[in-house]
Amino acid sequence: MAIYLEMPRLDKEFPFRILVNDGNILTTPHWHRELELIYVTKGTITLGINDQPYTLSEGGIVFINSGDIHYVLASPGSERLVYQFDFSFFSSVSTEEADISHSFPDIFPLSIHWSEEDQKKVREILENVYLENRERHPGYQYVIKSAIFQLAVLFIRKLPKRENRKVQEINGIKNNEILEKLDQVFRYVENRYQQHISLQDAASEVGYSPFYFTRFFKKNTGKTFITFLNDYRIDKAKWLLINSDKNVSQIISEVGFESDKTFYRLFKNSLMLSPLEYRKKMSIN
């Protein structure tokens, strides 16, 4: 399976979300800038982090650092809560001593390495955050942010650390550089997808030759740049089909496809439906 970069859609004003995944949901190898915690609430799951496989049972927690490559295999009968948040959550604390990006890479990721007391504290915090996020009473965002800060303090002060710091720092620097370049490409596509974009255009945007950019993009996203661009445009078209009354020809032009034939072929390959069949199906649902 290809390794790809995931870009969680987090609110810029409140960069946090919780997903509830049942055991039938398989997540293929991927990585992202955001921090992630997985809390198993039912059954047992099998996952991997940086080529190391693990098994985690009910009540177990795993911490996934920014840039870690990870996956979760299908685990029927299980359920897990997935918490994702961005480093910007901690932007109000900018001192070197409080920089959690220096502390998180060293933590043993699985809760089986933590003390019973610390496991219990983390579970209580995660369960409280889940309830606050679900019920959303006035001020819930303050409660969640406070809880995330509590987790950060607990991680920094209490959880056991690994000693292979030097290798992790090198990998962290490398991943940050890759993320910055990919973010630059994604922003470029987001701002220009309605216009003509060539491979040369994208490569020039990040200062790479087309040959190097082709290899770089495929290695770090699992797909070619043109495939990514077409997928992005198809996603925009899907949204317009559901949320507007525009006809298909208008939508094709608006999302940047220069060929109707190419759009119809890619749309059908992606969804096994024509655009109008998709619109009809989604309106019924």
CSV table of C-alpha atoms in Angstrom, one decimal:
chain,number,residue,atom,x,y,z
A,1,MET,CA,0.0,0.0,0.0
A,2,ALA,CA,1.2,3.5,-0.8
A,3,ILE,CA,2.0,5.9,2.0
A,4,TYR,CA,0.2,9.2,1.6
A,5,LEU,CA,0.0,12.5,3.4
A,6,GLU,CA,-3.4,13.1,5.1
A,7,MET,CA,-4.6,16.7,5.5
A,8,PRO,CA,-7.3,16.7,8.3
A,9,ARG,CA,-9.8,19.5,7.8
A,10,LEU,CA,-9.5,21.3,11.1
A,11,ASP,CA,-11.0,24.6,11.9
A,12,LYS,CA,-8.3,27.3,11.8
A,13,GLU,CA,-9.8,29.0,14.8
A,14,PHE,CA,-10.1,25.7,16.8
A,15,PRO,CA,-7.8,23.1,15.2
A,16,PHE,CA,-9.2,20.0,16.9
A,17,ARG,CA,-11.6,17.2,16.0
A,18,ILE,CA,-12.7,13.7,17.2
A,19,LEU,CA,-13.6,10.8,14.9
A,20,VAL,CA,-15.5,7.7,16.0
A,21,ASN,CA,-14.2,4.7,13.9
A,22,ASP,CA,-15.7,1.2,14.1
A,23,GLY,CA,-13.5,-1.8,13.5
A,24,ASN,CA,-14.5,-2.1,9.9
A,25,ILE,CA,-12.7,1.1,9.0
A,26,LEU,CA,-9.3,0.5,7.6
A,27,THR,CA,-6.8,3.3,7.5
A,28,THR,CA,-3.9,2.7,5.1
A,29,PRO,CA,-0.4,3.9,5.9
A,30,HIS,CA,-0.3,7.7,6.1
A,31,TRP,CA,1.1,10.6,8.0
A,32,HIS,CA,0.2,14.2,8.8
A,33,ARG,CA,1.4,17.3,10.6
A,34,GLU,CA,-1.3,17.1,13.3
A,35,LEU,CA,-0.9,15.2,16.6
A,36,GLU,CA,-3.2,12.2,17.1
A,37,LEU,CA,-4.4,10.1,20.0
A,38,ILE,CA,-6.3,6.8,19.5
A,39,TYR,CA,-8.4,5.5,22.4
A,40,VAL,CA,-9.8,2.0,22.0
A,41,THR,CA,-13.2,1.9,23.6
A,42,LYS,CA,-14.2,-1.6,22.5
A,43,GLY,CA,-12.5,-4.8,21.4
A,44,THR,CA,-8.9,-5.0,20.1
A,45,ILE,CA,-7.2,-3.2,17.2
A,46,THR,CA,-3.9,-3.9,15.2
A,47,LEU,CA,-2.0,-0.9,14.1
A,48,GLY,CA,1.5,0.1,13.0
A,49,ILE,CA,3.7,3.2,13.7
A,50,ASN,CA,6.8,3.7,11.6
A,51,ASP,CA,6.9,0.1,10.5
A,52,GLN,CA,6.4,-1.3,14.0
A,53,PRO,CA,3.2,-3.3,14.5
A,54,TYR,CA,1.3,-3.1,17.8
A,55,THR,CA,-1.9,-4.6,19.3
A,56,LEU,CA,-4.1,-2.5,21.5
A,57,SER,CA,-7.1,-3.7,23.5
A,58,GLU,CA,-10.1,-1.9,25.1
A,59,GLY,CA,-8.9,0.9,27.3
A,60,GLY,CA,-5.6,1.2,25.5
A,61,ILE,CA,-4.3,4.5,24.2
A,62,VAL,CA,-1.7,5.3,21.5
A,63,PHE,CA,0.0,8.6,20.8
A,64,ILE,CA,1.0,9.4,17.2
A,65,ASN,CA,3.4,12.2,16.8
A,66,SER,CA,3.5,14.7,13.9
A,67,GLY,CA,5.1,13.0,10.9
A,68,ASP,CA,4.8,9.4,12.2
A,69,ILE,CA,3.7,7.0,9.5
A,70,HIS,CA,0.8,4.9,10.8
A,71,TYR,CA,-2.1,2.7,9.9
A,72,VAL,CA,-4.9,0.7,11.5
A,73,LEU,CA,-6.0,-2.7,10.1
A,74,ALA,CA,-9.7,-3.7,10.0
A,75,SER,CA,-10.6,-5.0,13.4
A,76,PRO,CA,-14.2,-6.2,13.4
A,77,GLY,CA,-16.1,-5.8,16.6
A,78,SER,CA,-13.9,-3.0,17.8
A,79,GLU,CA,-14.4,0.8,18.2
A,80,ARG,CA,-11.9,3.6,18.6
A,81,LEU,CA,-12.0,7.4,19.3
A,82,VAL,CA,-9.5,9.4,17.2
A,83,TYR,CA,-8.4,12.8,18.6
A,84,GLN,CA,-6.5,15.1,16.2
A,85,PHE,CA,-5.2,18.5,17.0
A,86,ASP,CA,-2.6,20.9,15.7
A,87,PHE,CA,0.5,22.3,17.3
A,88,SER,CA,-1.1,25.8,17.0
A,89,PHE,CA,-3.2,24.8,20.0
A,90,PHE,CA,-0.1,25.6,22.0
A,91,SER,CA,0.9,28.8,20.2
A,92,SER,CA,0.2,31.0,23.3
A,93,VAL,CA,3.0,29.2,25.1
A,94,SER,CA,6.1,30.0,23.0
A,95,THR,CA,9.1,29.6,25.4
A,96,GLU,CA,11.7,27.1,24.6
A,97,GLU,CA,11.1,25.2,27.9
A,98,ALA,CA,7.4,24.8,27.1
A,99,ASP,CA,7.9,23.8,23.4
A,100,ILE,CA,6.1,20.4,23.4
A,101,SER,CA,7.4,19.7,19.8
A,102,HIS,CA,10.7,18.9,21.5
A,103,SER,CA,9.2,16.6,24.1
A,104,PHE,CA,6.5,14.6,22.2
A,105,PRO,CA,8.9,12.6,19.9
A,106,ASP,CA,10.5,10.9,22.8
A,107,ILE,CA,7.3,9.5,24.4
A,108,PHE,CA,6.6,5.8,24.4
A,109,PRO,CA,3.6,5.8,22.1
A,110,LEU,CA,1.5,2.9,23.7
A,111,SER,CA,-0.2,3.3,27.1
A,112,ILE,CA,1.0,-0.2,28.1
A,113,HIS,CA,4.4,1.5,28.8
A,114,TRP,CA,2.7,4.1,31.1
A,115,SER,CA,1.9,3.7,34.8
A,116,GLU,CA,-1.6,2.7,35.7
A,117,GLU,CA,-2.1,6.0,37.4
A,118,ASP,CA,-1.1,7.9,34.2
A,119,GLN,CA,-3.2,5.7,32.0
A,120,LYS,CA,-6.3,6.4,34.2
A,121,LYS,CA,-5.7,10.2,34.1
A,122,VAL,CA,-5.3,10.2,30.3
A,123,ARG,CA,-8.5,8.1,29.9
A,124,GLU,CA,-10.5,10.5,32.2
A,125,ILE,CA,-9.3,13.5,30.2
A,126,LEU,CA,-10.1,11.9,26.8
A,127,GLU,CA,-13.5,10.8,28.0
A,128,ASN,CA,-14.3,14.3,29.3
A,129,VAL,CA,-13.2,15.8,26.0
A,130,TYR,CA,-15.3,13.4,24.0
A,131,LEU,CA,-18.4,14.3,26.1
A,132,GLU,CA,-17.7,18.1,25.8
A,133,ASN,CA,-17.2,17.8,22.1
A,134,ARG,CA,-20.4,15.8,21.6
A,135,GLU,CA,-22.7,17.9,23.9
A,136,ARG,CA,-21.2,21.3,23.0
A,137,HIS,CA,-22.5,23.3,25.9
A,138,PRO,CA,-21.5,27.0,26.0
A,139,GLY,CA,-17.8,27.3,26.7
A,140,TYR,CA,-17.0,23.7,25.6
A,141,GLN,CA,-14.1,24.8,23.5
A,142,TYR,CA,-12.4,26.3,26.6
A,143,VAL,CA,-12.9,23.1,28.4
A,144,ILE,CA,-11.4,21.1,25.5
A,145,LYS,CA,-8.4,23.4,25.2
A,146,SER,CA,-7.8,23.2,28.9
A,147,ALA,CA,-7.9,19.4,28.8
A,148,ILE,CA,-5.4,19.3,25.9
A,149,PHE,CA,-3.0,21.5,27.9
A,150,GLN,CA,-3.5,19.1,30.8
A,151,LEU,CA,-2.5,16.2,28.5
A,152,ALA,CA,0.6,18.1,27.3
A,153,VAL,CA,1.8,18.7,30.9
A,154,LEU,CA,1.2,15.0,31.8
A,155,PHE,CA,3.1,13.9,28.7
A,156,ILE,CA,6.0,16.2,29.4
A,157,ARG,CA,6.3,15.5,33.1
A,158,LYS,CA,5.1,12.0,33.7
A,159,LEU,CA,5.2,9.7,30.7
A,160,PRO,CA,8.3,7.5,30.1
A,161,LYS,CA,10.7,8.7,27.4
A,162,ARG,CA,12.8,6.9,24.8
A,163,GLU,CA,16.5,7.6,24.4
A,164,ASN,CA,17.0,7.6,20.6
A,165,ARG,CA,16.6,11.4,20.5
A,166,LYS,CA,19.2,12.2,17.9
A,167,VAL,CA,17.7,9.9,15.2
A,168,GLN,CA,14.2,11.3,15.9
A,169,GLU,CA,15.4,14.9,15.7
A,170,ILE,CA,16.9,14.2,12.2
A,171,ASN,CA,13.7,12.5,11.1
A,172,GLY,CA,11.6,15.3,12.5
A,173,ILE,CA,13.6,18.0,10.6
A,174,LYS,CA,13.2,16.0,7.4
A,175,ASN,CA,9.5,15.5,7.9
A,176,ASN,CA,9.0,19.2,8.7
A,177,GLU,CA,10.8,20.2,5.5
A,178,ILE,CA,8.7,17.8,3.5
A,179,LEU,CA,5.5,19.1,5.1
A,180,GLU,CA,6.4,22.7,4.3
A,181,LYS,CA,7.0,21.9,0.7
A,182,LEU,CA,3.8,19.9,0.4
A,183,ASP,CA,1.8,22.6,2.1
A,184,GLN,CA,3.1,25.1,-0.4
A,185,VAL,CA,1.9,22.9,-3.3
A,186,PHE,CA,-1.5,22.3,-1.7
A,187,ARG,CA,-2.0,26.0,-1.1
A,188,TYR,CA,-1.0,26.7,-4.7
A,189,VAL,CA,-3.6,24.1,-6.0
A,190,GLU,CA,-6.3,25.5,-3.7
A,191,ASN,CA,-5.7,29.0,-5.0
A,192,ARG,CA,-5.3,28.1,-8.7
A,193,TYR,CA,-7.3,24.9,-9.3
A,194,GLN,CA,-9.9,26.7,-11.5
A,195,GLN,CA,-7.1,27.7,-13.9
A,196,HIS,CA,-4.7,25.7,-16.0
A,197,ILE,CA,-1.9,24.2,-13.9
A,198,SER,CA,0.9,22.1,-15.4
A,199,LEU,CA,3.4,19.9,-13.7
A,200,GLN,CA,6.0,22.5,-14.6
A,201,ASP,CA,4.0,25.2,-12.8
A,202,ALA,CA,3.7,23.2,-9.6
A,203,ALA,CA,7.4,22.3,-9.7
A,204,SER,CA,8.4,25.9,-10.2
A,205,GLU,CA,6.3,27.0,-7.3
A,206,VAL,CA,8.5,25.0,-4.9
A,207,GLY,CA,11.8,25.5,-6.7
A,208,TYR,CA,12.2,22.0,-8.0
A,209,SER,CA,12.8,20.6,-11.5
A,210,PRO,CA,9.8,18.7,-13.0
A,211,PHE,CA,11.8,15.4,-12.7
A,212,TYR,CA,12.7,15.9,-9.0
A,213,PHE,CA,9.2,17.2,-8.2
A,214,THR,CA,7.5,14.2,-9.8
A,215,ARG,CA,9.5,11.8,-7.6
A,216,PHE,CA,9.1,13.9,-4.5
A,217,PHE,CA,5.4,14.3,-4.8
A,218,LYS,CA,4.7,10.6,-5.6
A,219,LYS,CA,6.9,9.4,-2.8
A,220,ASN,CA,5.3,11.6,-0.1
A,221,THR,CA,1.6,11.5,-1.2
A,222,GLY,CA,1.2,8.1,-2.8
A,223,LYS,CA,0.0,9.6,-6.1
A,224,THR,CA,1.2,11.7,-9.0
A,225,PHE,CA,0.7,15.4,-9.0
A,226,ILE,CA,-1.7,15.3,-11.9
A,227,THR,CA,-3.8,12.6,-10.2
A,228,PHE,CA,-3.9,14.7,-7.0
A,229,LEU,CA,-5.0,17.8,-9.0
A,230,ASN,CA,-7.7,15.8,-10.8
A,231,ASP,CA,-8.9,14.3,-7.6
A,232,TYR,CA,-9.0,17.7,-6.0
A,233,ARG,CA,-11.1,19.1,-8.8
A,234,ILE,CA,-13.4,16.0,-8.7
A,235,ASP,CA,-14.0,16.7,-5.0
A,236,LYS,CA,-14.9,20.3,-5.7
A,237,ALA,CA,-17.3,19.1,-8.5
A,238,LYS,CA,-18.9,16.7,-6.1
A,239,TRP,CA,-19.6,19.5,-3.6
A,240,LEU,CA,-21.1,21.7,-6.3
A,241,LEU,CA,-23.3,18.8,-7.6
A,242,ILE,CA,-24.7,18.4,-4.1
A,243,ASN,CA,-24.9,22.0,-3.0
A,244,SER,CA,-25.8,24.0,-6.1
A,245,ASP,CA,-28.2,23.9,-9.0
A,246,LYS,CA,-25.5,24.5,-11.6
A,247,ASN,CA,-25.5,22.2,-14.6
A,248,VAL,CA,-22.7,19.8,-15.2
A,249,SER,CA,-21.1,21.9,-18.0
A,250,GLN,CA,-20.9,24.9,-15.7
A,251,ILE,CA,-19.4,22.8,-12.9
A,252,ILE,CA,-16.8,21.3,-15.3
A,253,SER,CA,-15.6,24.8,-16.3
A,254,GLU,CA,-15.7,26.1,-12.7
A,255,VAL,CA,-13.5,23.4,-11.2
A,256,GLY,CA,-10.8,23.8,-13.9
A,257,PHE,CA,-11.2,20.8,-16.3
A,258,GLU,CA,-10.4,21.7,-19.8
A,259,SER,CA,-12.0,18.6,-21.3
A,260,ASP,CA,-15.5,17.4,-20.6
A,261,LYS,CA,-14.5,13.9,-21.8
A,262,THR,CA,-11.7,13.8,-19.2
A,263,PHE,CA,-14.0,15.0,-16.4
A,264,TYR,CA,-16.7,12.4,-17.2
A,265,ARG,CA,-14.2,9.6,-17.4
A,266,LEU,CA,-12.5,10.4,-14.1
A,267,PHE,CA,-15.8,11.0,-12.3
A,268,LYS,CA,-17.2,7.7,-13.4
A,269,ASN,CA,-13.9,5.9,-12.5
A,270,SER,CA,-13.9,7.5,-9.0
A,271,LEU,CA,-17.6,6.9,-8.1
A,272,MET,CA,-19.0,4.4,-10.5
A,273,LEU,CA,-21.7,6.9,-11.2
A,274,SER,CA,-22.3,9.7,-13.7
A,275,PRO,CA,-22.4,13.2,-12.3
A,276,LEU,CA,-26.2,13.4,-12.6
A,277,GLU,CA,-26.6,9.9,-11.0
A,278,TYR,CA,-24.4,11.1,-8.2
A,279,ARG,CA,-26.5,14.3,-7.7
A,280,LYS,CA,-29.7,12.3,-7.7
A,281,LYS,CA,-28.4,9.7,-5.3
A,282,MET,CA,-27.1,12.3,-2.8
A,283,SER,CA,-30.2,14.4,-3.0
A,284,ILE,CA,-32.3,11.3,-2.1
A,285,ASN,CA,-29.9,10.5,0.8
